Amino acid sequence: MLEIRNLTKIYDDGTEALKNVSFKVEDGEFLVIIGLSGSGKSTLLRCINRLIEPTDGEILWNGKDVAKADGRDLREIRRQIGMIFQHFNLVKRSSVLTNVLSGRLGYVSPWSSILHHFPSEDRKRAYEALEMVGITDQAEKRADELSGGQQQRVGIARALMQEPSMILADEPVASLDPVLAHSILGYLEDINKQRNITIMCSLHYLDLVQQYSSRVIGLRGGNLVYEGSNADIRKMTDNQFKEIYGEEAVRVNAGSISGGADE
Amino acid sequence: MSNTNTKKIKPLVPPVAAAVLSAIIPGLGQLLSFRIRRGLLLFFSLVSIMGLFIWRLAVIAHREIGIADRLAKSFSREPFFIIFICLAIFALWLWIIYDAFKTAGGSADKSLGIFVLILVMFFSLGWQISEINVGKMIREFPEAWPPLSRILWPWEAAVTRDTSSVTAEAAILVDDTKNPPPIPEYIEGEPYIKSTPTYGKMSTLDADNNMILGDTIHLEGSGFEPDTETFIYWEDSVGNEFRPRQNGKYVTLTTDASGGFSFDLVIPYRLTPPSAVGQQIHHVQARQISEVGPVKASEPLRLTIVLMLETIFMGMMATFFGIIFAIPLSFLAARNLMSGSWITVTIYYIIRTIFNITRSIEPMIWALIAVVWVGLGPFAGIIALTIHTIAALGKLYSESIESIDPGPIEAIQATGANRLQTIMFAVVPQMIPPFVSFTIYRWDINVRMSTVIGMVGGGGIGFLLVQYIRLLDYKSAGIAVWFIAITVAILDYVSSKIRERFV
Ligand SMILES: Nc1ncnc2c1ncn2[C@@H]1O[C@H](COP(=O)(O)OP(=O)(O)O)[C@@H](O)[C@H]1O
Ligand SMILES: [Mg+2]
């Protein structure tokens, strides 16, 4: 279980990206974070595994405060939390298999891993992960030879290698077309339902939010401005909507609900 | 040149005044109409063209004093150049006045025609300054062709064979008849020559330097290689050897099928040295030179190969040392790694500046410095190339560190990897391709550079090439040129192939 208490992030340049944000994530949830571009979604997700140092507040992961963890403790927490990214963040010139295997780095011995030596059960596990996302035949290819949708599946396989209890996904489908978006979110849904892995995911498209989320939180200017169940978001009023997205927001069923994609 | 903001400002002087001012100081009228850049550009163009023109007059008519005399003299030498530049300067001046008038009137001429004229003037000055002389190039081609052709096709000089010579000689008493020497003893199977008689008068010169022919002797030989060219040599009483001429040609003959010959020779002219006293015994020789043994590489070919190897290894060593220093320095010159504190930022700027200065000095100049430091030879060349390589690679490396994608680093950190693992999995794979590619590229450049760095004493094949050209040994120089061209071509191909694989 993840509990965020009074989380605040102020960047070096003075930008207040998160202001006193508190919420809870129960195990097995599919929590979607919505909010305009610049509202702090990426900052929030990256604070949870400390890719960004929070300025203040607590991040309680199964009772341990991630914000205070250090060195080995932090790495141990990180390996329990997988992460996938909008731009996939694969090592482009390495093979798909190497990219997937790198999900094991938190487990294996550092010295043999830097020589790219992984235990044989990890290789087996890597092929299983690739099979789960349906790209076993691409294992030997260089990551940048794959299409966008395939690269995101490699990203999912890499996260699965961590045998995580939770996966953070920062706009995982923002660089993909709608068909691929559904296929990627379908994998996340399977992972969520079948393996009972908690998913915390920021999304742009209203129909996707309505279809996949079990619960939704909304950020606006670094403040938590909305919390609701899947049923709530399905019957959300335009006024509530504007509360989160600002005046310019429009409700488009198959379109963007945040006034344009990031970047 | 956008003037959107200056257009609104009113010119300080009326059009006529602007025109007059520009006539006195070119560009002043434009300046006062707030077309600052245009005014300055026109002013400095006109001033520098006139300055260069006056300098050229001084060079062309360097004996004359006073501008009028120089102009007259220069005009007689290069009429077209002088007329063109004078007219163009005058046209430019008129145009500047006209432009000042229009500009102050608010209707600025946007056309660039005048800048074309300025460019053409600079071009013709440049043509004159750099002493371009196409006529000379064409006129002197016939004379240049023999050495050039030897450089273009030098391969006869690339191989040689050992030679052996067969000689027989007979003694002749000259300008005397008493006690002539005996005919040589005949030995079966040895080459043999005999003269009848074994004495006679030498050719001499009369007061007008006309040749008065001496006595004729009959020469008979045997035991030589059959059907082979045979050269006749004459050796005077003090042992100096020369090839006598008959009817203006060196005396040569060809042996018959049994290896013998027989012919008449007029005893040649020879000034007897004062040290020769007493009975004057000369010798006549018949000599055959034959190539024996297998074809082998000539001395120039061998030297070229050896020095080509030296050159390639110079380039390699310079690249190697360059890498060793460039890698650590490149991290200090990468902005993204050094933006932490003011100390690191200072280090970043210092190293970047050193890189830029060092790189802007050509390896040839570094070689001149290195020769002073460690003396002539390949080591000086290696030092020069290494210095330049460190700066060039350091800059390229640090730029590739700067352009590294932070995404994968974030992703690998998120898996729980430690720092070392993150570097090995996310940083190194991104760095290797540009590093390899830049390094191969640099090796290529270094070998190219080391082919010429010898010209200033830095070792390698350039040194040999310069030597051969100074000795007018164009065939050997041609061999060196060919080897340089072939090596560079191969290297170019190999390096582009390797780089292709890593991009
Ligand atoms: N490294 C950074 N330094 C300074 N400000 C940042 C940095 N990263 C993000 N921000 C700012 O923090 C705010 C939240 O950004 P982000 O978390 O990326 O929003 P989102 O992911 O919702 O688009 C924005 O105003 C953004 O400009
Ligand atoms: Mg974002």
Coordinates of C-alpha atoms in Angstrom, one line a residue, chain B residues 12-324:
Chain B
L12 CA 18.6 63.7 -38.9
V13 CA 19.4 65.6 -42.1
P14 CA 17.5 66.3 -45.3
P15 CA 18.3 64.3 -48.5
V16 CA 20.6 66.8 -50.2
A17 CA 22.6 67.3 -47.0
A18 CA 22.9 63.5 -46.6
A19 CA 24.2 63.2 -50.2
V20 CA 26.8 65.9 -49.7
L21 CA 27.9 64.4 -46.4
S22 CA 28.3 61.0 -48.0
A23 CA 30.3 62.5 -50.8
I24 CA 32.8 63.9 -48.2
I25 CA 32.7 60.9 -45.9
P26 CA 31.2 57.9 -47.6
G27 CA 28.4 56.4 -45.5
L28 CA 27.9 59.4 -43.2
G29 CA 24.6 60.3 -44.8
Q30 CA 23.3 56.8 -44.3
L31 CA 24.6 56.8 -40.7
L32 CA 22.7 60.0 -40.0
S33 CA 19.5 58.4 -41.4
F34 CA 20.0 55.7 -38.8
R35 CA 21.0 53.0 -41.3
I36 CA 24.0 52.4 -39.2
R37 CA 25.0 49.0 -40.5
R38 CA 24.6 50.0 -44.1
G39 CA 26.6 53.2 -43.6
L40 CA 29.5 51.4 -41.8
L41 CA 29.6 48.6 -44.4
L42 CA 29.8 51.1 -47.3
F43 CA 32.4 53.2 -45.5
F44 CA 34.7 50.3 -44.7
S45 CA 34.2 48.7 -48.1
L46 CA 35.3 51.8 -49.9
V47 CA 38.1 52.6 -47.6
S48 CA 39.5 49.1 -47.7
I49 CA 39.2 48.8 -51.4
M50 CA 41.1 52.1 -51.8
G51 CA 43.7 51.0 -49.3
L52 CA 44.3 47.7 -51.1
F53 CA 44.4 49.5 -54.4
I54 CA 47.1 51.9 -53.2
W55 CA 49.1 49.0 -51.8
R56 CA 48.9 47.2 -55.1
L57 CA 50.1 50.2 -57.0
A58 CA 53.1 50.3 -54.7
V59 CA 53.8 46.7 -55.4
I60 CA 53.3 46.8 -59.2
A61 CA 55.3 50.0 -59.6
H62 CA 57.7 49.6 -56.8
R63 CA 60.5 51.7 -58.4
E64 CA 58.3 54.8 -58.8
I65 CA 57.7 57.4 -56.1
G66 CA 54.5 59.4 -55.8
I67 CA 51.0 58.2 -56.5
A68 CA 50.7 59.7 -60.0
D69 CA 53.9 58.1 -61.3
R70 CA 52.9 54.8 -59.7
L71 CA 49.5 55.0 -61.3
A72 CA 51.0 55.7 -64.7
K73 CA 53.5 52.9 -64.4
S74 CA 50.9 50.5 -63.2
F75 CA 48.6 51.5 -66.0
S76 CA 51.3 50.6 -68.6
R77 CA 51.7 47.2 -67.0
E78 CA 48.2 46.2 -66.1
P79 CA 45.8 48.5 -67.9
F80 CA 42.6 46.4 -67.5
F81 CA 43.0 46.0 -63.7
I82 CA 43.7 49.7 -63.2
I83 CA 40.9 50.9 -65.4
F84 CA 38.4 48.6 -63.9
I85 CA 39.3 49.4 -60.3
C86 CA 39.3 53.2 -60.9
L87 CA 36.0 53.1 -62.6
A88 CA 34.5 50.8 -60.0
I89 CA 35.7 53.0 -57.1
F90 CA 34.2 56.0 -58.8
A91 CA 30.9 54.2 -59.4
L92 CA 30.8 53.0 -55.9
W93 CA 31.3 56.6 -54.6
L94 CA 28.6 57.9 -56.8
W95 CA 26.2 55.2 -55.7
I96 CA 26.9 55.9 -52.0
I97 CA 26.0 59.5 -52.6
Y98 CA 22.8 58.5 -54.5
D99 CA 21.9 56.0 -51.8
A100 CA 22.4 58.6 -49.0
F101 CA 20.0 60.9 -50.8
K102 CA 17.4 58.2 -51.2
T103 CA 17.8 56.9 -47.7
A104 CA 17.4 60.3 -46.1
G105 CA 14.4 60.8 -48.3
G106 CA 12.8 57.7 -46.7
S107 CA 12.8 55.4 -49.7
A108 CA 15.6 53.1 -48.9
D109 CA 16.9 51.0 -51.8
K110 CA 16.6 47.4 -50.8
S111 CA 18.5 46.1 -53.8
L112 CA 21.8 44.3 -53.3
G113 CA 23.3 45.2 -56.7
I114 CA 26.0 47.4 -55.1
F115 CA 27.2 44.7 -52.9
V116 CA 27.7 42.5 -55.9
L117 CA 29.9 45.3 -57.3
I118 CA 31.8 45.5 -54.0
L119 CA 32.3 41.7 -54.1
V120 CA 33.6 41.8 -57.7
M121 CA 36.0 44.6 -56.7
F122 CA 37.4 42.5 -53.9
F123 CA 37.6 39.5 -56.2
S124 CA 39.7 41.4 -58.8
L125 CA 41.9 42.8 -56.1
G126 CA 42.3 39.2 -54.7
W127 CA 43.1 38.0 -58.2
Q128 CA 45.9 40.6 -58.5
I129 CA 47.2 40.1 -54.9
S130 CA 47.5 36.4 -55.2
E131 CA 49.4 36.7 -58.4
I132 CA 47.2 34.4 -60.4
N133 CA 48.7 33.8 -63.8
V134 CA 46.8 31.4 -65.9
G135 CA 48.9 32.2 -69.0
K136 CA 52.1 31.1 -67.2
M137 CA 50.5 27.9 -66.1
I138 CA 49.7 27.1 -69.8
R139 CA 53.0 28.3 -71.2
E140 CA 55.1 26.3 -68.8
F141 CA 53.2 23.1 -69.1
P142 CA 55.5 21.6 -71.8
E143 CA 58.5 22.1 -69.6
A144 CA 56.7 20.8 -66.6
W145 CA 55.4 17.7 -68.3
P146 CA 58.6 15.5 -68.1
P147 CA 58.9 15.7 -64.3
L148 CA 55.1 15.5 -63.9
S149 CA 54.9 12.4 -66.1
R150 CA 57.6 10.8 -64.0
I151 CA 55.6 11.5 -60.9
L152 CA 52.4 10.2 -62.5
W153 CA 53.9 7.0 -63.7
P154 CA 57.1 6.3 -61.6
W155 CA 57.0 2.5 -61.6
E156 CA 60.1 1.8 -63.7
A157 CA 62.0 3.2 -60.8
A158 CA 60.3 0.8 -58.4
V159 CA 62.2 -2.3 -59.4
T160 CA 65.8 -3.0 -60.2
R161 CA 68.0 -6.0 -60.8
D162 CA 71.6 -6.7 -59.8
T163 CA 74.1 -6.1 -62.5
S164 CA 77.4 -7.8 -63.3
S165 CA 79.9 -6.5 -65.7
V166 CA 82.4 -8.3 -67.9
T167 CA 85.5 -6.3 -68.9
A168 CA 88.6 -6.9 -71.0
E169 CA 91.4 -4.4 -71.6
A170 CA 94.4 -3.8 -73.7
A171 CA 97.3 -1.4 -73.1
I172 CA 98.2 1.3 -75.7
L173 CA 101.3 3.4 -75.9
V174 CA 100.4 6.9 -77.0
D175 CA 102.4 9.6 -78.8
D176 CA 105.5 7.4 -78.9
T177 CA 106.6 4.2 -80.7
K178 CA 109.5 3.0 -78.6
N179 CA 108.8 -0.1 -76.5
P180 CA 105.1 -0.5 -77.1
P181 CA 103.3 -2.7 -74.6
P182 CA 102.7 -6.4 -75.6
I183 CA 99.3 -7.6 -76.6
P184 CA 97.5 -9.1 -73.6
E185 CA 97.9 -12.8 -72.9
Y186 CA 95.0 -14.9 -74.2
I187 CA 93.3 -17.1 -71.7
E188 CA 90.8 -19.7 -72.9
G189 CA 87.2 -18.9 -71.8
E190 CA 88.0 -15.4 -70.6
P191 CA 86.9 -12.2 -72.4
Y192 CA 89.8 -10.9 -74.5
I193 CA 90.6 -7.8 -76.4
K194 CA 93.7 -7.0 -78.5
S195 CA 94.7 -3.9 -80.4
T196 CA 96.9 -3.6 -83.5
P197 CA 99.1 -1.8 -83.3
T198 CA 99.5 -1.2 -79.6
Y199 CA 100.7 2.3 -80.1
G200 CA 99.5 5.5 -81.9
K201 CA 99.0 9.2 -81.8
M202 CA 96.2 10.7 -79.9
S203 CA 93.6 13.1 -81.3
T204 CA 94.4 16.7 -80.5
L205 CA 92.9 20.1 -80.8
D206 CA 94.3 22.9 -83.0
A207 CA 94.4 26.6 -82.0
D208 CA 90.8 27.0 -83.0
N209 CA 89.6 24.0 -81.0
N210 CA 89.1 21.9 -84.0
M211 CA 89.7 18.2 -83.6
I212 CA 92.7 16.7 -85.4
L213 CA 92.1 13.0 -85.5
G214 CA 94.8 10.7 -84.2
D215 CA 95.9 7.3 -85.4
T216 CA 93.4 4.5 -85.9
I217 CA 93.8 1.2 -84.1
H218 CA 92.1 -2.1 -84.9
L219 CA 90.4 -3.8 -82.0
E220 CA 89.4 -7.4 -81.9
G221 CA 87.7 -9.1 -79.1
S222 CA 86.4 -12.6 -78.2
G223 CA 85.0 -14.5 -75.3
F224 CA 82.1 -12.1 -74.5
E225 CA 78.4 -12.7 -74.2
P226 CA 77.1 -13.2 -77.8
D227 CA 74.7 -10.6 -79.3
T228 CA 75.0 -8.2 -76.4
E229 CA 75.6 -4.5 -76.3
T230 CA 79.2 -3.7 -75.5
F231 CA 80.6 -0.4 -74.3
I232 CA 84.1 0.9 -75.1
Y233 CA 85.9 2.8 -72.3
W234 CA 89.2 4.6 -72.4
E235 CA 91.4 4.9 -69.4
D236 CA 94.2 7.5 -69.5
S237 CA 97.7 7.1 -68.0
V238 CA 96.7 8.2 -64.6
G239 CA 93.7 5.9 -64.4
N240 CA 90.8 8.2 -65.3
E241 CA 88.1 6.5 -67.2
F242 CA 85.8 8.0 -69.8
R243 CA 83.7 6.9 -72.8
P244 CA 85.2 7.9 -76.1
R245 CA 83.0 9.4 -78.8
Q246 CA 83.3 8.7 -82.5
N247 CA 81.2 10.8 -84.9
G248 CA 79.6 12.4 -81.9
K249 CA 78.3 9.2 -80.4
Y250 CA 79.6 7.0 -77.6
V251 CA 81.3 4.0 -79.0
T252 CA 79.1 1.0 -78.5
L253 CA 78.9 -2.2 -80.5
T254 CA 77.1 -5.5 -80.5
T255 CA 78.9 -8.8 -80.2
D256 CA 78.4 -11.4 -82.9
A257 CA 76.9 -14.9 -82.4
S258 CA 80.2 -16.3 -81.1
G259 CA 80.8 -13.4 -78.6
G260 CA 83.4 -11.7 -80.7
F261 CA 83.8 -8.3 -82.4
S262 CA 86.2 -6.4 -84.5
F263 CA 86.3 -2.7 -85.4
D264 CA 88.5 0.4 -85.9
L265 CA 88.8 3.1 -83.3
V266 CA 90.4 6.5 -83.6
I267 CA 92.5 7.1 -80.5
P268 CA 90.4 9.8 -78.7
Y269 CA 91.5 13.2 -77.5
R270 CA 92.6 13.5 -73.9
L271 CA 94.4 16.3 -72.2
T272 CA 97.3 14.6 -70.4
P273 CA 97.5 15.7 -66.9
P274 CA 100.8 17.5 -65.9
S275 CA 101.4 14.8 -63.2
A276 CA 101.8 12.2 -66.0
V277 CA 105.5 11.9 -66.9
G278 CA 107.5 9.4 -68.9
Q279 CA 106.0 6.8 -71.1
Q280 CA 102.2 7.3 -71.6
I281 CA 100.4 4.0 -71.4
H282 CA 96.6 4.2 -71.8
H283 CA 94.1 1.3 -71.8
V284 CA 91.2 0.5 -74.0
Q285 CA 88.4 -1.5 -72.5
A286 CA 85.4 -3.4 -73.8
R287 CA 82.7 -3.8 -71.2
Q288 CA 79.4 -5.6 -71.1
I289 CA 76.9 -4.9 -68.4
S290 CA 74.2 -7.5 -67.8
E291 CA 71.3 -7.7 -65.4
V292 CA 71.4 -10.8 -63.4
G293 CA 69.2 -12.4 -60.7
P294 CA 65.6 -11.7 -60.0
V295 CA 63.7 -8.4 -60.2
K296 CA 63.7 -6.7 -56.8
A297 CA 62.4 -3.6 -55.1
S298 CA 64.4 -0.6 -55.7
E299 CA 65.9 1.6 -52.9
P300 CA 63.2 4.3 -53.3
L301 CA 60.4 1.7 -53.2
R302 CA 61.9 0.1 -50.1
L303 CA 62.3 3.4 -48.3
T304 CA 58.8 4.4 -49.3
I305 CA 57.3 1.3 -47.8
V306 CA 59.3 1.6 -44.6
L307 CA 58.4 5.3 -44.2
M308 CA 54.8 4.6 -45.1
L309 CA 54.6 2.1 -42.3
E310 CA 56.3 4.7 -40.0
T311 CA 53.6 7.2 -41.1
I312 CA 50.7 4.9 -40.4
F313 CA 52.0 4.1 -37.0
M314 CA 52.7 7.7 -36.2
G315 CA 49.0 8.4 -36.9
M316 CA 48.1 5.4 -34.8
M317 CA 50.2 6.4 -31.8
A318 CA 49.0 10.0 -31.9
T319 CA 45.4 8.8 -32.0
F320 CA 46.1 6.4 -29.1
F321 CA 47.7 9.0 -26.9
G322 CA 45.1 11.5 -27.9
I323 CA 42.3 9.2 -26.7
I324 CA 44.0 8.6 -23.4

